[in-house]
Amino acid sequence: MNSLVKHIARFIGLILIQTLVLNQIEIGLGIQIMVYPLFVLLLPVEMKVIPLMLVAFAMGLLIDSMSNTYGLHASSLLLFAYTRPMIFKMFAPRDDYDPLLETHIFDMGRAWFIRVFGILLLIHHFWFFLLEMFRFDEIFYILQKTALSVIISFIFCILLQYLFIRNRKENAI
Amino acid sequence: MRNFLAFIQRFRVFLVFAGLQIVALTLYFTFLSYPRTQFLTTASYVNGSLLSVRHQVSKHFALEENNRLLQEENIALRSQLPQSYVQLEKEHLKDSMLAEIDDTLYQQQYSYIPATVINSTHDKRNNYLTLNVGKLHGVERGMGVFSSEGIVGVIHNSNDYYSVVKSCLTENINVDIMIASSGQFGLLKWNGVSPNKGTMWGVSNDLDIKLWSKVVTRGGGGIFPRGLPVGKISKKTPVEGKPLWELTINYAVDYKSLQRVYVIKNLLRVEQEKIEASIPPELDE
């Protein structure tokens, strides 16, 4: 499949899943499931930082406009896109990234995915809850929300990859 | 100049990042306090219609519960109809009570607009609801919203077809409320954690407060009529350094399953605002 079409489909799909389904699920304990950073993670490795940030910002604003958060998601996703190249560099494979491979769990392996996406998601969620609460006397509540939400969001992101990317691969072969 | 260009060239990634981040944060912090435009909210036309479609699917999940609530409300209203007690009081009143409806001594002050909640949250720091009514239905900024169980919030902004409600689960809701039995009044606040509990501020601590007494609206700002239920007092704690109680209120409304609400239109609001604007400012000091 054409890679541009694939990314546009992921863009729209993740926004719809996030705003129409996941924003409505409320587990309690302040847990909030956010899977849309997966889109920014799966963009090509060779993409430059500035276009990456612009795409992330646009996606964040679209999600904001549908969940009455007025720029909160945009700000966190922007930070996610900004830190992505640094974290990628830190955990680069020995012969650098293969441009033919994608950065999902099947191509890059479990260990790489858990480390890289885990760190990025942690940064994203922490920034999000920090801004949302905006109070330093509730830092423990912020940390609790961040820790629990990251775990659940991470599990959902893995599930989404098994559901959509796996199938597509098998169909292609 | 060349040095400056070189500087921009070198730090352009960070500058773009900082620029966009400033845009996002400005949006966030200004929208939080002043709803200036329609763009970027669930009240915009495209998002509103998308959410309506979702509501078409999900509304049936809570149908039974909603039917029960509507039925209960119908019973309560029916019991207030003049027809309900004409029979009993015929001896005391010469004519039927029906005459009172057209009485010139009473003027209608509040009218109600029925609405459906098509989008809502309850676990954020500030929670908003989206309603499927807008300016074309007569909804304006600052109108009160309540359900059959109690008050829900205040209209934050609206466009032609949709509107956003600032619910009682936002930090600066500040509704004028009072304890039903004693008439003590205060302000409603929310601490940002539990969707079932609010706080009542401003009640003097030399009064004896009974737990589980009912809290209702005071009707001061002209937003809510007097006497709409808010909740019940579940806890009282003294405020440190001030002669006040901090009263915890268990909300009557269950925000997790809220669907049918009414928007309150105060027909005499302009009159009230006019007369209140004539208070000379010196009196406040």
CSV table of C-alpha atoms in Angstrom, one decimal:
chain,number,residue,atom,x,y,z
A,1,MET,CA,0.0,0.0,0.0
A,2,ASN,CA,1.1,3.5,-0.7
A,3,SER,CA,2.8,4.8,2.4
A,4,LEU,CA,1.2,8.3,2.3
A,5,VAL,CA,-2.3,6.7,2.1
A,6,LYS,CA,-1.3,4.4,5.0
A,7,HIS,CA,-0.3,7.3,7.2
A,8,ILE,CA,-3.4,9.4,6.4
A,9,ALA,CA,-5.6,6.4,7.2
A,10,ARG,CA,-3.8,6.0,10.6
A,11,PHE,CA,-4.1,9.7,11.3
A,12,ILE,CA,-7.9,9.7,10.7
A,13,GLY,CA,-8.4,6.3,12.3
A,14,LEU,CA,-6.5,7.1,15.5
A,15,ILE,CA,-8.3,10.5,15.9
A,16,LEU,CA,-11.7,8.8,15.6
A,17,ILE,CA,-10.8,6.0,18.0
A,18,GLN,CA,-9.5,8.5,20.5
A,19,THR,CA,-12.3,11.0,20.4
A,20,LEU,CA,-15.3,8.8,19.8
A,21,VAL,CA,-14.4,5.7,21.8
A,22,LEU,CA,-11.5,6.1,24.2
A,23,ASN,CA,-12.5,9.6,25.5
A,24,GLN,CA,-15.7,8.0,26.7
A,25,ILE,CA,-14.1,5.2,28.6
A,26,GLU,CA,-13.6,6.2,32.2
A,27,ILE,CA,-12.1,3.5,34.4
A,28,GLY,CA,-11.6,5.6,37.5
A,29,LEU,CA,-8.5,6.5,39.6
A,30,GLY,CA,-7.9,9.3,37.1
A,31,ILE,CA,-6.9,6.9,34.3
A,32,GLN,CA,-7.2,8.3,30.8
A,33,ILE,CA,-6.4,6.2,27.8
A,34,MET,CA,-4.5,8.1,25.0
A,35,VAL,CA,-3.4,6.1,22.0
A,36,TYR,CA,-2.9,8.8,19.3
A,37,PRO,CA,0.8,9.3,20.0
A,38,LEU,CA,1.2,6.0,18.2
A,39,PHE,CA,0.6,7.8,14.9
A,40,VAL,CA,3.6,10.1,15.5
A,41,LEU,CA,5.8,7.2,16.6
A,42,LEU,CA,4.9,5.3,13.3
A,43,LEU,CA,5.8,8.2,11.0
A,44,PRO,CA,9.0,7.4,8.9
A,45,VAL,CA,12.3,7.6,10.8
A,46,GLU,CA,13.9,9.8,8.1
A,47,MET,CA,11.2,12.5,8.5
A,48,LYS,CA,12.6,15.8,9.6
A,49,VAL,CA,11.8,17.2,13.0
A,50,ILE,CA,10.0,20.4,11.8
A,51,PRO,CA,7.4,18.7,9.6
A,52,LEU,CA,7.0,16.1,12.3
A,53,MET,CA,6.1,18.7,14.8
A,54,LEU,CA,3.7,20.5,12.5
A,55,VAL,CA,1.8,17.2,11.8
A,56,ALA,CA,1.8,16.4,15.5
A,57,PHE,CA,0.5,19.9,16.3
A,58,ALA,CA,-2.3,19.7,13.8
A,59,MET,CA,-3.4,16.3,15.1
A,60,GLY,CA,-3.3,17.6,18.7
A,61,LEU,CA,-5.5,20.5,17.8
A,62,LEU,CA,-8.0,18.3,16.0
A,63,ILE,CA,-8.3,16.1,19.1
A,64,ASP,CA,-8.5,19.1,21.3
A,65,SER,CA,-11.4,20.5,19.3
A,66,MET,CA,-13.4,17.3,19.9
A,67,SER,CA,-12.7,16.9,23.6
A,68,ASN,CA,-13.0,20.5,24.9
A,69,THR,CA,-9.4,20.6,26.1
A,70,TYR,CA,-8.4,23.7,24.2
A,71,GLY,CA,-4.7,23.0,23.3
A,72,LEU,CA,-3.8,20.5,26.0
A,73,HIS,CA,-3.4,17.5,23.6
A,74,ALA,CA,-1.6,19.7,21.0
A,75,SER,CA,1.0,20.8,23.5
A,76,SER,CA,1.7,17.3,24.8
A,77,LEU,CA,1.9,15.7,21.3
A,78,LEU,CA,4.2,18.5,20.2
A,79,LEU,CA,6.6,17.6,23.0
A,80,PHE,CA,6.3,14.0,22.0
A,81,ALA,CA,7.3,14.9,18.4
A,82,TYR,CA,10.1,17.1,19.6
A,83,THR,CA,11.7,14.4,21.8
A,84,ARG,CA,11.1,11.6,19.3
A,85,PRO,CA,14.4,12.0,17.3
A,86,MET,CA,16.5,12.3,20.5
A,87,ILE,CA,15.1,9.1,22.0
A,88,PHE,CA,15.4,7.3,18.6
A,89,LYS,CA,19.0,8.3,18.4
A,90,MET,CA,19.6,7.0,21.9
A,91,PHE,CA,18.3,3.6,21.1
A,92,ALA,CA,19.4,3.3,17.5
A,93,PRO,CA,20.3,-0.2,16.3
A,94,ARG,CA,24.0,-0.9,15.6
A,95,ASP,CA,23.7,-0.3,11.8
A,96,ASP,CA,21.3,2.6,12.2
A,97,TYR,CA,17.6,2.4,11.2
A,98,ASP,CA,16.7,0.5,8.0
A,99,PRO,CA,14.5,2.9,5.9
A,100,LEU,CA,12.5,-0.1,4.7
A,101,LEU,CA,11.4,-1.1,8.2
A,102,GLU,CA,8.7,0.7,10.2
A,103,THR,CA,9.0,1.6,13.9
A,104,HIS,CA,6.3,-0.8,15.1
A,105,ILE,CA,6.6,-3.7,17.5
A,106,PHE,CA,6.9,-6.3,14.7
A,107,ASP,CA,9.7,-4.7,12.7
A,108,MET,CA,11.8,-3.3,15.6
A,109,GLY,CA,11.3,-6.0,18.2
A,110,ARG,CA,9.7,-6.0,21.6
A,111,ALA,CA,12.7,-4.7,23.7
A,112,TRP,CA,13.2,-1.7,21.5
A,113,PHE,CA,9.5,-0.8,21.3
A,114,ILE,CA,8.9,-1.1,25.0
A,115,ARG,CA,11.9,1.2,25.8
A,116,VAL,CA,11.4,3.8,23.2
A,117,PHE,CA,7.7,4.1,23.1
A,118,GLY,CA,7.5,3.7,26.9
A,119,ILE,CA,9.8,6.7,27.5
A,120,LEU,CA,8.0,8.8,24.9
A,121,LEU,CA,4.6,8.0,26.2
A,122,LEU,CA,5.7,8.7,29.8
A,123,ILE,CA,7.0,12.2,28.8
A,124,HIS,CA,3.7,12.8,26.9
A,125,HIS,CA,1.4,11.7,29.7
A,126,PHE,CA,3.4,13.5,32.4
A,127,TRP,CA,3.3,16.8,30.5
A,128,PHE,CA,-0.4,16.3,29.8
A,129,PHE,CA,-1.4,15.7,33.4
A,130,LEU,CA,1.0,18.4,34.7
A,131,LEU,CA,-0.7,21.0,32.5
A,132,GLU,CA,-4.2,19.7,33.2
A,133,MET,CA,-3.9,19.9,37.0
A,134,PHE,CA,-1.3,22.8,37.1
A,135,ARG,CA,-0.8,22.5,40.8
A,136,PHE,CA,2.4,21.5,42.4
A,137,ASP,CA,0.9,20.6,45.7
A,138,GLU,CA,-0.9,17.7,44.0
A,139,ILE,CA,2.2,16.3,42.4
A,140,PHE,CA,1.5,12.8,43.8
A,141,TYR,CA,-1.9,12.7,42.3
A,142,ILE,CA,-0.3,13.8,39.0
A,143,LEU,CA,2.3,11.0,39.2
A,144,GLN,CA,-0.4,8.4,40.1
A,145,LYS,CA,-2.5,9.5,37.1
A,146,THR,CA,0.6,9.4,34.8
A,147,ALA,CA,1.8,6.0,35.9
A,148,LEU,CA,-1.5,4.2,35.7
A,149,SER,CA,-2.5,5.9,32.4
A,150,VAL,CA,0.8,5.1,30.7
A,151,ILE,CA,0.4,1.4,31.5
A,152,ILE,CA,-3.1,1.2,30.2
A,153,SER,CA,-2.4,3.4,27.1
A,154,PHE,CA,0.7,1.2,26.3
A,155,ILE,CA,-1.4,-2.0,26.4
A,156,PHE,CA,-4.0,-0.4,24.1
A,157,CYS,CA,-1.3,0.7,21.7
A,158,ILE,CA,0.1,-2.8,21.5
A,159,LEU,CA,-3.4,-4.3,21.0
A,160,LEU,CA,-4.1,-1.8,18.2
A,161,GLN,CA,-0.9,-2.9,16.4
A,162,TYR,CA,-1.7,-6.6,16.7
A,163,LEU,CA,-5.2,-5.8,15.4
A,164,PHE,CA,-4.4,-3.7,12.4
A,165,ILE,CA,-0.7,-3.9,11.4
A,166,ARG,CA,-0.4,-7.7,11.8
A,167,ASN,CA,-3.5,-8.4,9.6
A,168,ARG,CA,-2.4,-6.1,6.9
A,169,LYS,CA,1.0,-7.8,6.7
A,170,GLU,CA,-0.5,-11.3,6.4
A,171,ASN,CA,-2.9,-10.1,3.7
A,172,ALA,CA,0.0,-8.6,1.8
A,173,ILE,CA,1.9,-11.8,1.8
B,1,MET,CA,23.0,40.0,11.0
B,2,ARG,CA,24.8,37.0,9.7
B,3,ASN,CA,25.4,35.8,13.2
B,4,PHE,CA,21.7,36.3,13.9
B,5,LEU,CA,20.7,34.3,10.8
B,6,ALA,CA,23.2,31.6,11.8
B,7,PHE,CA,21.7,31.5,15.2
B,8,ILE,CA,18.2,31.0,13.8
B,9,GLN,CA,19.5,28.4,11.4
B,10,ARG,CA,21.1,26.5,14.2
B,11,PHE,CA,18.3,26.6,16.7
B,12,ARG,CA,15.4,26.5,14.2
B,13,VAL,CA,14.0,23.2,15.5
B,14,PHE,CA,13.9,24.5,19.0
B,15,LEU,CA,12.4,27.8,17.9
B,16,VAL,CA,9.6,26.1,16.0
B,17,PHE,CA,9.0,23.9,19.0
B,18,ALA,CA,8.9,26.8,21.4
B,19,GLY,CA,6.7,28.9,19.0
B,20,LEU,CA,4.1,26.1,18.6
B,21,GLN,CA,4.2,25.3,22.3
B,22,ILE,CA,3.4,29.0,23.1
B,23,VAL,CA,0.5,28.9,20.7
B,24,ALA,CA,-0.9,25.7,22.3
B,25,LEU,CA,-0.4,27.0,25.9
B,26,THR,CA,-1.9,30.4,25.2
B,27,LEU,CA,-5.0,28.7,23.7
B,28,TYR,CA,-5.3,26.4,26.7
B,29,PHE,CA,-5.0,29.1,29.4
B,30,THR,CA,-7.2,31.7,27.6
B,31,PHE,CA,-9.9,29.3,26.6
B,32,LEU,CA,-10.0,28.0,30.2
B,33,SER,CA,-11.2,31.4,31.4
B,34,TYR,CA,-12.6,33.3,28.5
B,35,PRO,CA,-14.6,31.5,25.8
B,36,ARG,CA,-13.9,33.9,23.0
B,37,THR,CA,-14.4,32.0,19.8
B,38,GLN,CA,-16.3,29.1,18.6
B,39,PHE,CA,-13.4,27.5,16.8
B,40,LEU,CA,-11.8,24.5,18.5
B,41,THR,CA,-14.7,23.4,20.7
B,42,THR,CA,-17.2,20.7,20.4
B,43,ALA,CA,-19.8,23.4,19.7
B,44,SER,CA,-18.4,23.9,16.2
B,45,TYR,CA,-20.7,22.6,13.5
B,46,VAL,CA,-18.5,19.7,12.2
B,47,ASN,CA,-17.6,18.3,15.5
B,48,GLY,CA,-21.1,18.8,16.8
B,49,SER,CA,-22.6,16.8,14.0
B,50,LEU,CA,-20.0,14.0,14.4
B,51,LEU,CA,-20.8,13.8,18.1
B,52,SER,CA,-24.5,13.7,17.3
B,53,VAL,CA,-24.0,10.6,15.1
B,54,ARG,CA,-22.1,8.9,18.0
B,55,HIS,CA,-25.0,9.8,20.3
B,56,GLN,CA,-27.4,8.2,17.9
B,57,VAL,CA,-25.6,5.0,18.6
B,58,SER,CA,-24.9,5.2,22.3
B,59,LYS,CA,-28.1,6.8,23.5
B,60,HIS,CA,-29.9,3.5,23.6
B,61,PHE,CA,-27.6,2.1,26.2
B,62,ALA,CA,-29.1,4.1,29.0
B,63,LEU,CA,-32.7,4.0,27.7
B,64,GLU,CA,-34.2,2.2,30.6
B,65,GLU,CA,-32.7,4.3,33.3
B,66,ASN,CA,-33.7,7.5,31.4
B,67,ASN,CA,-37.3,6.3,31.0
B,68,ARG,CA,-37.5,5.7,34.7
B,69,LEU,CA,-36.2,9.1,35.5
B,70,LEU,CA,-38.6,10.8,33.1
B,71,GLN,CA,-41.5,8.9,34.5
B,72,GLU,CA,-40.6,9.8,38.0
B,73,GLU,CA,-40.4,13.5,37.0
B,74,ASN,CA,-43.8,13.2,35.2
B,75,ILE,CA,-45.3,11.8,38.3
B,76,ALA,CA,-43.9,14.7,40.4
B,77,LEU,CA,-45.2,17.3,37.9
B,78,ARG,CA,-48.6,15.7,37.5
B,79,SER,CA,-49.1,15.8,41.2
B,80,GLN,CA,-48.7,19.5,41.1
B,81,LEU,CA,-51.3,20.1,38.4
B,82,PRO,CA,-54.4,21.8,39.6
B,83,GLN,CA,-56.5,18.9,38.4
B,84,SER,CA,-54.6,16.7,40.9
B,85,TYR,CA,-56.3,18.4,43.9
B,86,VAL,CA,-59.4,20.0,42.7
B,87,GLN,CA,-61.4,17.1,44.1
B,88,LEU,CA,-60.1,17.3,47.6
B,89,GLU,CA,-60.2,21.1,48.0
B,90,LYS,CA,-63.5,21.8,46.4
B,91,GLU,CA,-65.1,22.8,49.6
B,92,HIS,CA,-62.4,25.3,50.5
B,93,LEU,CA,-62.2,27.0,47.1
B,94,LYS,CA,-65.4,28.1,45.5
B,95,ASP,CA,-64.0,27.8,42.0
B,96,SER,CA,-61.7,25.2,40.6
B,97,MET,CA,-57.9,25.8,41.1
B,98,LEU,CA,-57.6,26.0,37.3
B,99,ALA,CA,-58.4,29.6,37.4
B,100,GLU,CA,-55.0,30.4,39.0
B,101,ILE,CA,-53.1,29.7,35.9
B,102,ASP,CA,-54.3,32.9,34.2
B,103,ASP,CA,-54.0,34.9,37.4
B,104,THR,CA,-52.6,38.4,36.7
B,105,LEU,CA,-50.9,38.3,40.1
B,106,TYR,CA,-48.4,35.8,38.8
B,107,GLN,CA,-46.0,36.4,36.0
B,108,GLN,CA,-44.0,33.6,34.5
B,109,GLN,CA,-40.3,34.1,35.2
B,110,TYR,CA,-38.6,31.0,34.0
B,111,SER,CA,-39.1,28.9,30.9
B,112,TYR,CA,-37.3,25.7,30.0
B,113,ILE,CA,-35.7,24.3,26.9
B,114,PRO,CA,-35.3,20.5,26.8
B,115,ALA,CA,-31.9,19.2,25.6
B,116,THR,CA,-29.8,16.1,25.3
B,117,VAL,CA,-26.2,15.7,26.4
B,118,ILE,CA,-24.2,14.4,23.4
B,119,ASN,CA,-20.8,14.6,24.9
B,120,SER,CA,-19.5,14.8,28.4
B,121,THR,CA,-16.6,14.1,30.7
B,122,HIS,CA,-16.3,13.7,34.5
B,123,ASP,CA,-12.7,12.8,35.3
B,124,LYS,CA,-10.9,15.9,34.0
B,125,ARG,CA,-9.9,18.9,36.1
B,126,ASN,CA,-12.5,21.0,34.3
B,127,ASN,CA,-15.4,19.1,32.8
B,128,TYR,CA,-17.7,20.3,30.1
B,129,LEU,CA,-20.9,18.8,28.5
B,130,THR,CA,-22.0,19.4,24.9
B,131,LEU,CA,-25.8,19.9,24.3
B,132,ASN,CA,-27.7,19.4,21.1
B,133,VAL,CA,-29.4,22.8,21.3
B,134,GLY,CA,-28.0,26.2,20.4
B,135,LYS,CA,-28.8,29.8,19.7
B,136,LEU,CA,-31.6,28.9,17.3
B,137,HIS,CA,-33.4,27.2,20.2
B,138,GLY,CA,-32.9,30.3,22.4
B,139,VAL,CA,-29.8,29.2,24.3
B,140,GLU,CA,-27.4,31.9,25.4
B,141,ARG,CA,-24.3,32.2,27.4
B,142,GLY,CA,-24.8,32.2,31.2
B,143,MET,CA,-28.1,30.2,31.3
B,144,GLY,CA,-28.5,27.5,33.9
B,145,VAL,CA,-28.8,23.8,33.1
B,146,PHE,CA,-30.4,21.2,35.3
B,147,SER,CA,-31.7,17.6,35.1
B,148,SER,CA,-34.6,16.0,36.8
B,149,GLU,CA,-32.2,15.1,39.7
B,150,GLY,CA,-30.6,18.5,40.3
B,151,ILE,CA,-28.5,21.3,38.9
B,152,VAL,CA,-25.8,20.4,36.2
B,153,GLY,CA,-24.0,23.6,35.2
B,154,VAL,CA,-24.1,26.9,33.3
B,155,ILE,CA,-23.9,27.4,29.5
B,156,HIS,CA,-20.3,28.4,28.6
B,157,ASN,CA,-20.8,29.2,24.9
B,158,SER,CA,-23.1,28.3,22.1
B,159,ASN,CA,-23.4,28.5,18.3
B,160,ASP,CA,-26.5,28.1,16.2
B,161,TYR,CA,-27.0,24.3,16.8
B,162,TYR,CA,-24.9,23.2,19.7
B,163,SER,CA,-23.7,24.6,23.1
B,164,VAL,CA,-21.1,23.8,25.7
B,165,VAL,CA,-22.0,23.6,29.4
B,166,LYS,CA,-19.5,24.3,32.2
B,167,SER,CA,-20.6,21.6,34.6
B,168,CYS,CA,-20.6,21.6,38.4
B,169,LEU,CA,-17.4,19.6,38.0
B,170,THR,CA,-15.3,22.7,37.1
B,171,GLU,CA,-13.2,24.6,39.5
B,172,ASN,CA,-14.8,28.0,39.2
B,173,ILE,CA,-18.4,27.1,39.0
B,174,ASN,CA,-19.4,29.4,41.9
B,175,VAL,CA,-23.2,28.7,42.0
B,176,ASP,CA,-25.2,30.5,44.7
B,177,ILE,CA,-26.5,27.8,47.0
B,178,MET,CA,-28.2,27.5,50.4
B,179,ILE,CA,-29.1,24.9,53.0
B,180,ALA,CA,-32.8,24.3,52.5
B,181,SER,CA,-33.9,24.0,56.1
B,182,SER,CA,-32.0,26.9,57.6
B,183,GLY,CA,-31.5,29.3,54.7
B,184,GLN,CA,-27.8,29.6,55.2
B,185,PHE,CA,-26.2,30.5,51.9
B,186,GLY,CA,-22.7,30.0,50.4
B,187,LEU,CA,-20.9,29.3,47.1
B,188,LEU,CA,-20.5,25.9,45.4
B,189,LYS,CA,-17.0,24.9,44.5
B,190,TRP,CA,-15.4,21.7,43.2
B,191,ASN,CA,-12.1,20.3,44.4
B,192,GLY,CA,-11.3,18.6,41.1
B,193,VAL,CA,-11.1,15.0,42.3
B,194,SER,CA,-14.4,13.1,42.9
B,195,PRO,CA,-17.3,13.5,40.4
B,196,ASN,CA,-19.8,12.9,43.2
B,197,LYS,CA,-18.7,15.5,45.7
B,198,GLY,CA,-18.6,19.3,45.7
B,199,THR,CA,-17.8,21.9,48.4
B,200,MET,CA,-19.9,24.6,49.9
B,201,TRP,CA,-18.0,27.7,51.0
B,202,GLY,CA,-18.9,30.6,53.2
B,203,VAL,CA,-21.0,29.2,55.9
B,204,SER,CA,-20.2,30.7,59.3
B,205,ASN,CA,-19.1,28.1,61.9
B,206,ASP,CA,-21.2,29.4,64.8
B,207,LEU,CA,-24.1,27.7,63.3
B,208,ASP,CA,-25.0,24.2,63.9
B,209,ILE,CA,-25.1,22.3,60.7
B,210,LYS,CA,-27.0,19.0,60.5
B,211,LEU,CA,-25.4,16.4,58.3
B,212,TRP,CA,-27.5,15.0,55.4
B,213,SER,CA,-29.6,18.2,55.2
B,214,LYS,CA,-30.6,19.2,51.7
B,215,VAL,CA,-28.7,21.9,49.8
B,216,VAL,CA,-30.6,23.8,47.1
B,217,THR,CA,-30.0,26.7,44.8
B,218,ARG,CA,-30.6,30.2,46.2
B,219,GLY,CA,-31.7,31.8,43.0
B,220,GLY,CA,-29.5,34.9,43.6
B,221,GLY,CA,-27.9,35.4,40.2
B,222,GLY,CA,-31.0,34.9,38.2
B,223,ILE,CA,-29.4,31.8,36.7
B,224,PHE,CA,-31.3,29.2,38.6
B,225,PRO,CA,-34.8,29.5,40.2
B,226,ARG,CA,-34.8,29.2,44.0
B,227,GLY,CA,-35.0,25.7,45.4
B,228,LEU,CA,-33.5,23.4,42.7
B,229,PRO,CA,-31.7,20.5,44.4
B,230,VAL,CA,-27.9,20.4,44.5
B,231,GLY,CA,-27.2,17.6,46.9
B,232,LYS,CA,-26.8,16.7,50.6
B,233,ILE,CA,-24.2,17.6,53.1
B,234,SER,CA,-22.1,14.6,53.9
B,235,LYS,CA,-19.2,16.1,55.9
B,236,LYS,CA,-18.3,19.3,57.8
B,237,THR,CA,-14.7,20.3,58.5
B,238,PRO,CA,-13.6,23.6,60.1
B,239,VAL,CA,-11.5,25.9,57.9
B,240,GLU,CA,-8.2,26.7,59.4
B,241,GLY,CA,-7.8,30.3,60.5
B,242,LYS,CA,-11.3,31.4,59.4
B,243,PRO,CA,-14.6,31.2,61.2
B,244,LEU,CA,-16.1,29.1,58.5
B,245,TRP,CA,-17.2,25.5,57.9
B,246,GLU,CA,-16.1,23.7,54.8
B,247,LEU,CA,-19.1,21.5,53.9
B,248,THR,CA,-18.8,18.6,51.5
B,249,ILE,CA,-21.8,18.0,49.4
B,250,ASN,CA,-22.8,14.7,47.8
B,251,TYR,CA,-24.2,15.7,44.4
B,252,ALA,CA,-27.7,14.7,43.5
B,253,VAL,CA,-26.8,14.3,39.9
B,254,ASP,CA,-24.9,11.3,38.6
B,255,TYR,CA,-22.6,12.8,36.0
B,256,LYS,CA,-21.6,9.4,34.7
B,257,SER,CA,-25.1,8.7,33.2
B,258,LEU,CA,-26.4,12.2,32.4
B,259,GLN,CA,-28.5,12.4,29.3
B,260,ARG,CA,-31.7,14.5,29.5
B,261,VAL,CA,-31.3,18.1,30.8
B,262,TYR,CA,-33.2,21.3,30.7
B,263,VAL,CA,-31.8,24.8,30.0
B,264,ILE,CA,-33.3,27.6,32.1
B,265,LYS,CA,-34.3,30.8,30.4
B,266,ASN,CA,-34.9,33.6,32.8
B,267,LEU,CA,-37.4,35.9,31.2
B,268,LEU,CA,-36.8,38.7,33.8
B,269,ARG,CA,-33.0,38.6,33.6
B,270,VAL,CA,-32.6,41.9,31.8
B,271,GLU,CA,-34.7,43.6,34.5
B,272,GLN,CA,-32.6,42.1,37.3
B,273,GLU,CA,-29.3,43.0,35.7
B,274,LYS,CA,-30.6,46.6,35.1
B,275,ILE,CA,-31.6,47.1,38.7
B,276,GLU,CA,-28.5,45.5,40.0
B,277,ALA,CA,-26.3,47.7,37.8
B,278,SER,CA,-27.7,50.7,39.5
B,279,ILE,CA,-26.0,49.9,42.8
B,280,PRO,CA,-23.4,52.6,43.4
B,281,PRO,CA,-20.0,51.0,43.6
B,282,GLU,CA,-19.1,52.8,46.9
B,283,LEU,CA,-21.5,50.6,48.8
B,284,ASP,CA,-19.3,47.6,48.2
B,285,GLU,CA,-16.4,49.0,50.3
